[in-house]
mmCIF file of C-alpha atoms in Angstrom:
data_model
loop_
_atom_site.group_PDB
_atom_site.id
_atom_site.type_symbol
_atom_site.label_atom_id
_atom_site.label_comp_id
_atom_site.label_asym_id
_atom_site.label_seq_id
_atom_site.Cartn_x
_atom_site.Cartn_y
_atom_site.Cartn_z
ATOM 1 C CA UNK F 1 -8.408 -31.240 -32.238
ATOM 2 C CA UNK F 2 -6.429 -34.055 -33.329
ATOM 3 C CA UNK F 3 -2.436 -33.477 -33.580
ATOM 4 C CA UNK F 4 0.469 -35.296 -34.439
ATOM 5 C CA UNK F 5 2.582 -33.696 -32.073
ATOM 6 C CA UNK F 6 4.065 -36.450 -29.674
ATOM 7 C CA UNK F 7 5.321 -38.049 -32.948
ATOM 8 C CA UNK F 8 6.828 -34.828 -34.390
ATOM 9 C CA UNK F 9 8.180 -34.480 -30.910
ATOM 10 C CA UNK F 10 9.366 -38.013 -30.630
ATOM 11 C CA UNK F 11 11.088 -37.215 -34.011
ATOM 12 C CA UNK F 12 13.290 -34.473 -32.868
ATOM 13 C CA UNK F 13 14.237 -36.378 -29.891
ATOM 14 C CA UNK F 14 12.605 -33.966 -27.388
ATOM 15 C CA UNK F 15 11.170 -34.304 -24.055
ATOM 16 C CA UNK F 16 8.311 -32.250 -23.247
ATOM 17 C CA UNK F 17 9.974 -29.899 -21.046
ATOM 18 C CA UNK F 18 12.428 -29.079 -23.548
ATOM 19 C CA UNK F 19 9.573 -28.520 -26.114
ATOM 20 C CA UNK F 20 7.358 -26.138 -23.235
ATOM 21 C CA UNK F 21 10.724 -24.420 -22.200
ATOM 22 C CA UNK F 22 11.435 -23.640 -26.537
ATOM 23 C CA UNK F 23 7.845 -22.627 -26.723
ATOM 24 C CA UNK F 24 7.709 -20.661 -23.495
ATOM 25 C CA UNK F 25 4.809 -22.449 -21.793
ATOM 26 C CA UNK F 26 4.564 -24.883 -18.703
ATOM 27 C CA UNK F 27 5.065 -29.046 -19.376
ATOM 28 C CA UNK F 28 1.494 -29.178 -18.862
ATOM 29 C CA UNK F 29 0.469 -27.055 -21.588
ATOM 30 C CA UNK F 30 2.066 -29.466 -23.613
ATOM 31 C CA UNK F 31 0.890 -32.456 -22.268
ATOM 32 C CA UNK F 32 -2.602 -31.276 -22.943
ATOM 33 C CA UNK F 33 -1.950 -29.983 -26.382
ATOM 34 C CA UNK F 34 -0.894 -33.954 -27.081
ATOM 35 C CA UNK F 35 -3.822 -35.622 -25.476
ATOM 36 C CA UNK F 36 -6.336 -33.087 -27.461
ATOM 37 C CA UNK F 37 -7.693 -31.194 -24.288
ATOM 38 C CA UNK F 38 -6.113 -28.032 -24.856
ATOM 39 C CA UNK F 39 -6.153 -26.360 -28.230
ATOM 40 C CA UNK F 40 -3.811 -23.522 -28.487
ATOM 41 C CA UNK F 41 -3.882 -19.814 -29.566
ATOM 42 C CA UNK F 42 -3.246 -19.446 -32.699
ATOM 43 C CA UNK F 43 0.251 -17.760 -31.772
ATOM 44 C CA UNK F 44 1.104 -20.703 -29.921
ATOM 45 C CA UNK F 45 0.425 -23.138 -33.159
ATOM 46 C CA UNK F 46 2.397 -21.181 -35.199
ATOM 47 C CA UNK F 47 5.097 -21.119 -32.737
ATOM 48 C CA UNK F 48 4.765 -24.868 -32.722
ATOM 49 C CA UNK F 49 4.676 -24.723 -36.372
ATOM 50 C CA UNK F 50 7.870 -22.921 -36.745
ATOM 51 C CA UNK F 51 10.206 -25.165 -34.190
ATOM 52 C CA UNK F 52 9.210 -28.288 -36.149
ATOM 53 C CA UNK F 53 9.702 -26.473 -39.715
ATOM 54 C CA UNK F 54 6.268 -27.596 -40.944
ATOM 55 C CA UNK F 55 2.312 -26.291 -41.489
ATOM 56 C CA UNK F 56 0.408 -25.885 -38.842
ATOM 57 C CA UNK F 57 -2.210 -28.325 -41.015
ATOM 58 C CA UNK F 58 0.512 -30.488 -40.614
ATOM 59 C CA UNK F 59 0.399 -30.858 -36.804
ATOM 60 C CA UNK F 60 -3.451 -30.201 -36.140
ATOM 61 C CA UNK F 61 -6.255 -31.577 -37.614
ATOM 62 C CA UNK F 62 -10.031 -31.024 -36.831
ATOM 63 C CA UNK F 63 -12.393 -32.834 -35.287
ATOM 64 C CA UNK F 64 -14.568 -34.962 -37.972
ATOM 65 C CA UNK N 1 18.532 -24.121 -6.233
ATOM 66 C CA UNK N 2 21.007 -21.917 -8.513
ATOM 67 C CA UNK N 3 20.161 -23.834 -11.616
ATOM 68 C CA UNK N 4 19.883 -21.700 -14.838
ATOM 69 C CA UNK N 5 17.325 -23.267 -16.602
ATOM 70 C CA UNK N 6 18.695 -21.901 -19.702
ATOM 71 C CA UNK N 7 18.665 -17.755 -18.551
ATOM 72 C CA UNK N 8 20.628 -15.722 -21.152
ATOM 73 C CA UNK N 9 24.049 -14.469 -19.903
ATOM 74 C CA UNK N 10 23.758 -11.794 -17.255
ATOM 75 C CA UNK N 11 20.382 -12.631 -15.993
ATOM 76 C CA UNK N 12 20.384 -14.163 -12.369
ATOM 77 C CA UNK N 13 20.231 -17.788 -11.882
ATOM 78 C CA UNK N 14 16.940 -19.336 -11.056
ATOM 79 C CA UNK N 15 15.311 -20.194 -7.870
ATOM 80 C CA UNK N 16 12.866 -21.536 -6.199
ATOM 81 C CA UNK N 17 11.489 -18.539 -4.284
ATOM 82 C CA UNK N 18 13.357 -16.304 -6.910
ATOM 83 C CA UNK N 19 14.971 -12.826 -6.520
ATOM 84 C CA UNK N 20 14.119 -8.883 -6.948
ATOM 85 C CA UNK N 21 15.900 -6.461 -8.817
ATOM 86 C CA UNK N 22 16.996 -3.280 -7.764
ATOM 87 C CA UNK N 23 18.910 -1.528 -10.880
ATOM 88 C CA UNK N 24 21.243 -3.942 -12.204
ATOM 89 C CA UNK N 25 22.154 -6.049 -8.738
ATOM 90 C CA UNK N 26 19.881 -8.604 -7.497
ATOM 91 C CA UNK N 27 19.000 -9.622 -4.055
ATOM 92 C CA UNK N 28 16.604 -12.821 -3.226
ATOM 93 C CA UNK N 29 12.982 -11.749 -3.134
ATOM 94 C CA UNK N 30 12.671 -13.010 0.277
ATOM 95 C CA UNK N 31 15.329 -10.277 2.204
ATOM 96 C CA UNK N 32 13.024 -7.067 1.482
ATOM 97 C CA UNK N 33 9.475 -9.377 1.195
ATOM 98 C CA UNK N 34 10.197 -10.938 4.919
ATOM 99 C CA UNK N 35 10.463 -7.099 6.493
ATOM 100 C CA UNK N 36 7.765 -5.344 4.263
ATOM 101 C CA UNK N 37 5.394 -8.278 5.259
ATOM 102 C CA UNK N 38 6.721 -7.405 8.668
ATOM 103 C CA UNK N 39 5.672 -3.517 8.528
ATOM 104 C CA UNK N 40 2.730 -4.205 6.652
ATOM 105 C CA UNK N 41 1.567 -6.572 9.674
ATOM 106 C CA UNK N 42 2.780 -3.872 12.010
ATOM 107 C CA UNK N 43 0.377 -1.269 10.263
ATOM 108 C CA UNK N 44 -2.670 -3.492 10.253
ATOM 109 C CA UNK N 45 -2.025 -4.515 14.080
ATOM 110 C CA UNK N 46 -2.194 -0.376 14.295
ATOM 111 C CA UNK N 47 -5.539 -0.455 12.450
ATOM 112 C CA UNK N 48 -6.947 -2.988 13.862
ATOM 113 C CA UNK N 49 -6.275 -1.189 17.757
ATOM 114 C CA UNK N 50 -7.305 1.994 16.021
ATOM 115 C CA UNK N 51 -10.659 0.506 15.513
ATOM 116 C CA UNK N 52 -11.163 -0.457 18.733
ATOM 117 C CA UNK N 53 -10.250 -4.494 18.064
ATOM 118 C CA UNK N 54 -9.590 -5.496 21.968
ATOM 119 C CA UNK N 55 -10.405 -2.329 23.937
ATOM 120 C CA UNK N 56 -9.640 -3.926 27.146
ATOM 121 C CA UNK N 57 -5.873 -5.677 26.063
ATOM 122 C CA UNK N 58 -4.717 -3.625 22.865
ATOM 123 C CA UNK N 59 -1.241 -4.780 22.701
ATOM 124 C CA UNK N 60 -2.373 -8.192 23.022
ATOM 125 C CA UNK N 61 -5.189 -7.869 20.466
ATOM 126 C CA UNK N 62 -2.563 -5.295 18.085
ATOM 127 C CA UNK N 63 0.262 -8.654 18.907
ATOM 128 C CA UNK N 64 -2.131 -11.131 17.951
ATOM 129 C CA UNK N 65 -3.515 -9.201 14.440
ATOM 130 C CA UNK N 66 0.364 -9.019 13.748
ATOM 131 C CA UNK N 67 0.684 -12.480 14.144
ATOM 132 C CA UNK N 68 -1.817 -13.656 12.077
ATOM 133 C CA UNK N 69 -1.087 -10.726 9.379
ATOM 134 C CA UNK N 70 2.350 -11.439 9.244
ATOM 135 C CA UNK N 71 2.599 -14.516 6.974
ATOM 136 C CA UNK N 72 -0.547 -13.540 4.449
ATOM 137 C CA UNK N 73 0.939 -10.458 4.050
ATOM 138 C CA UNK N 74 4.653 -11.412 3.697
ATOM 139 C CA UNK N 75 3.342 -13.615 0.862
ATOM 140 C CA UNK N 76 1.512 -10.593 -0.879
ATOM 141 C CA UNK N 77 5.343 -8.823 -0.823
ATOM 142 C CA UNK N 78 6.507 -11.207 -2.026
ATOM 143 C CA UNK N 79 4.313 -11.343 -5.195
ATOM 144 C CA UNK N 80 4.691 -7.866 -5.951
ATOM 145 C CA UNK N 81 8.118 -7.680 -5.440
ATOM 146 C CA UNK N 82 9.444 -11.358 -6.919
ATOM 147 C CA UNK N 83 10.906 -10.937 -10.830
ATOM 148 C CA UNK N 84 8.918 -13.736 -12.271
ATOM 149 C CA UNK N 85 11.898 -14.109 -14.832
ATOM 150 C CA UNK N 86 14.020 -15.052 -12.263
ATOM 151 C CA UNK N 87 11.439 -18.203 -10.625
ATOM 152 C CA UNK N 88 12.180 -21.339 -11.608
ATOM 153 C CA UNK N 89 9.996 -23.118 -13.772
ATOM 154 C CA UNK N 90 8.101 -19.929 -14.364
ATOM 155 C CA UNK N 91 7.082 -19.775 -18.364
ATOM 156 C CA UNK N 92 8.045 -16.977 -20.291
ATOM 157 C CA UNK N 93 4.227 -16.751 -21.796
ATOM 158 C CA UNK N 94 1.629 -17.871 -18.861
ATOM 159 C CA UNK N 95 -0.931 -16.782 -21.208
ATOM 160 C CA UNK N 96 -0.861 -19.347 -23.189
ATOM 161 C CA UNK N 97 -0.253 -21.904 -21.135
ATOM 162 C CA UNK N 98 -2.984 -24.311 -20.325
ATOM 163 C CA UNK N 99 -3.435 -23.098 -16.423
ATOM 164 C CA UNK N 100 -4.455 -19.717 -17.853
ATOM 165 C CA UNK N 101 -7.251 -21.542 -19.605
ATOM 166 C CA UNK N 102 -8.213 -23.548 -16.266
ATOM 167 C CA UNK N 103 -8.045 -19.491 -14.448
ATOM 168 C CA UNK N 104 -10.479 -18.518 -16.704
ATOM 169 C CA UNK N 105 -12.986 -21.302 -16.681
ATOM 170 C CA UNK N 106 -12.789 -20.777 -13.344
ATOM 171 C CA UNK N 107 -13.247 -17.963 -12.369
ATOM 172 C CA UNK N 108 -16.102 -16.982 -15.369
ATOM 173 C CA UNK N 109 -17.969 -20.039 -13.436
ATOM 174 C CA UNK N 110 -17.037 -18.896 -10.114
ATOM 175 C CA UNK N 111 -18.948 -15.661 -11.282
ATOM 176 C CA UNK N 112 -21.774 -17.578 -11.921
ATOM 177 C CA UNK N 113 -21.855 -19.547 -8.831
ATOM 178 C CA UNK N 114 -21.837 -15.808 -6.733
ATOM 179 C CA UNK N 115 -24.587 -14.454 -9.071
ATOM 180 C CA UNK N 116 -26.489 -17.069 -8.696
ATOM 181 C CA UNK N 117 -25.662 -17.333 -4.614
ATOM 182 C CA UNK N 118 -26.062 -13.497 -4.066
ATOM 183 C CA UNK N 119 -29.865 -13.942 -6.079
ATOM 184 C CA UNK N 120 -30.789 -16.765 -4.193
ATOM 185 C CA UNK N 121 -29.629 -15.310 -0.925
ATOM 186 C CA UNK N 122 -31.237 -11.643 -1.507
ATOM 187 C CA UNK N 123 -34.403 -13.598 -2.567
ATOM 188 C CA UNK N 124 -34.436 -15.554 0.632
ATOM 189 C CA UNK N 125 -33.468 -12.238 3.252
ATOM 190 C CA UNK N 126 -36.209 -10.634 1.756
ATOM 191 C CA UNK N 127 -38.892 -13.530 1.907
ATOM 192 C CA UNK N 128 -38.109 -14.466 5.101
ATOM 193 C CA UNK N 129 -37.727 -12.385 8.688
ATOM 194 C CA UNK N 130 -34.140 -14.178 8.459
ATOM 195 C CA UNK N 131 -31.719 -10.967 9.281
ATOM 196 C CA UNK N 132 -28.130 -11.444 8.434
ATOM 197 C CA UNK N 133 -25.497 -8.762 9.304
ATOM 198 C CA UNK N 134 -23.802 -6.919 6.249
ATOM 199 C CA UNK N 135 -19.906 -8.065 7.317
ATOM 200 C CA UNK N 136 -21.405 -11.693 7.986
ATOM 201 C CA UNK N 137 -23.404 -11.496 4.280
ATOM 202 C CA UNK N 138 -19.956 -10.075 2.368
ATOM 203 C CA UNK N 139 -17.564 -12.253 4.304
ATOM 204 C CA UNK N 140 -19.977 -15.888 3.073
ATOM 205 C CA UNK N 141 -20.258 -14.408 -0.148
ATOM 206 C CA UNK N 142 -16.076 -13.626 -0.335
ATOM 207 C CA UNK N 143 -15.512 -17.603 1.109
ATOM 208 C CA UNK N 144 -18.449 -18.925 -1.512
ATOM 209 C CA UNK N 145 -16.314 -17.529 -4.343
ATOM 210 C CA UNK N 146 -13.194 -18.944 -2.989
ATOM 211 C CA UNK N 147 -14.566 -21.757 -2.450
ATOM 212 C CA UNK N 148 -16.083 -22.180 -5.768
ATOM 213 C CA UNK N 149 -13.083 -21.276 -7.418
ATOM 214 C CA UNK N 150 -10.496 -23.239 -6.082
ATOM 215 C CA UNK N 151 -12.804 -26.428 -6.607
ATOM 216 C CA UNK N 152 -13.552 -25.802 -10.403
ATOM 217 C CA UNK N 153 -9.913 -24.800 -10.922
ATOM 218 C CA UNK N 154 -8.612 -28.487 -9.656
ATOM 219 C CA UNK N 155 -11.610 -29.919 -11.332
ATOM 220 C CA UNK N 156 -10.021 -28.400 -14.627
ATOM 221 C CA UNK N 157 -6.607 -29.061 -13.504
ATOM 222 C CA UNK N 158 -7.846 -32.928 -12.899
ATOM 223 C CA UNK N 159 -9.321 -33.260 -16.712
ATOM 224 C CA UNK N 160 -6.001 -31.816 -18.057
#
């Protein structure tokens, strides 16, 4: 799945630990969630969701 | 090592080999997990003589089963005892963290692997006059799954 999370991230001004440590989840989980290998649970996107006061639509988007 | 990683007020700071708690003090996980590791070493070495490991030299063989018991099982203390809230770096949801995902994968192939290793190797003791003791047969089957899943977890740890 395709995300625009390292921008939204970028946005804030936060590193990826501080974005794993708000979510509850290890650096790497994040790291993966930006490069597309990892999608989350559902929980997790909503999480993500929440912190950045958006959609989740407006962080993932499918695979064409 | 007494970093706080952000703990709420009145939790213990955060280490590396974190701490146990016992009511509202804490002490660090390693006092009681060094001594039960200890005992439970002691008890094994006691097995072990018990069932007849070095008949001629039992306090040697009971001293060496110690000795090689003592660090495995100070470790396995240590996990059961350790508050994971209190390790540093430890998330608060490992679930849904990506190295849950890599566990998985893992292990559901590692199952695979052994199901397809424990056919193959039935197939083959009973085709062939090959005769393999039971403790020999359980301890390559115990190592195959190891093996197999340590190498598919850094595999999936590798990919990302």
């Amino acid at each position: 799945m395709e995300n625009l999370l390292p921008e939204l991230r970028k946005e804030h001004g936060w590193s990826q630990q501080k974005l794993a440590d708000a979510l509850g989840v290890s650096r790497q989980t994040v790291i993966s969630i930006e490069k597309g290998r990892f999608d989350p649970s559902l929980p997790l996107a909503f999480r993500l969701a929440s912190l950045f006061g958006c959609t989740i639509e407006d962080i993932f988007t499918p695979d064409a | 090592m007494t970093e706080n990683n952000g703990h709420t007020k009145g939790n213990p700071a955060r280490t590396s080999w974190g701490r146990v708690r016992f009511g509202a003090r804490t002490v660090p996980a390693m006092v009681p997990a060094i001594p039960a590791g200890g005992l439970l070493a002691v008890l094994a070495a006691a097995a072990a003589t018990l069932a007849g490991f070095s008949p001629q030299r039992p306090l040697l063989g009971a001293g060496v089963v110690a000795a090689l018991m003592m660090l495995p099982l100070t470790a396995l203390a240590w996990a059961f005892l350790v508050d994971r809230d209190s390790l540093k770096g430890a998330a608060a949801r490992p679930e849904e963290s990506v190295e849950s995902r890599w566990y998985d994968a893992s292990a559901a192939g590692a199952f695979h692997d052994l199901l397809t290793l424990a056919g193959l190797g039935t197939a083959v003791l009973f085709l062939t006059p090959l005769d393999i003791d039971g403790p020999v047969a359980l301890l390559a089957v115990l190592v195959a799954g190891m093996l197999s899943m340590g190498v598919r977890y850094t595999v999936n740890r590798r990919r990302g």
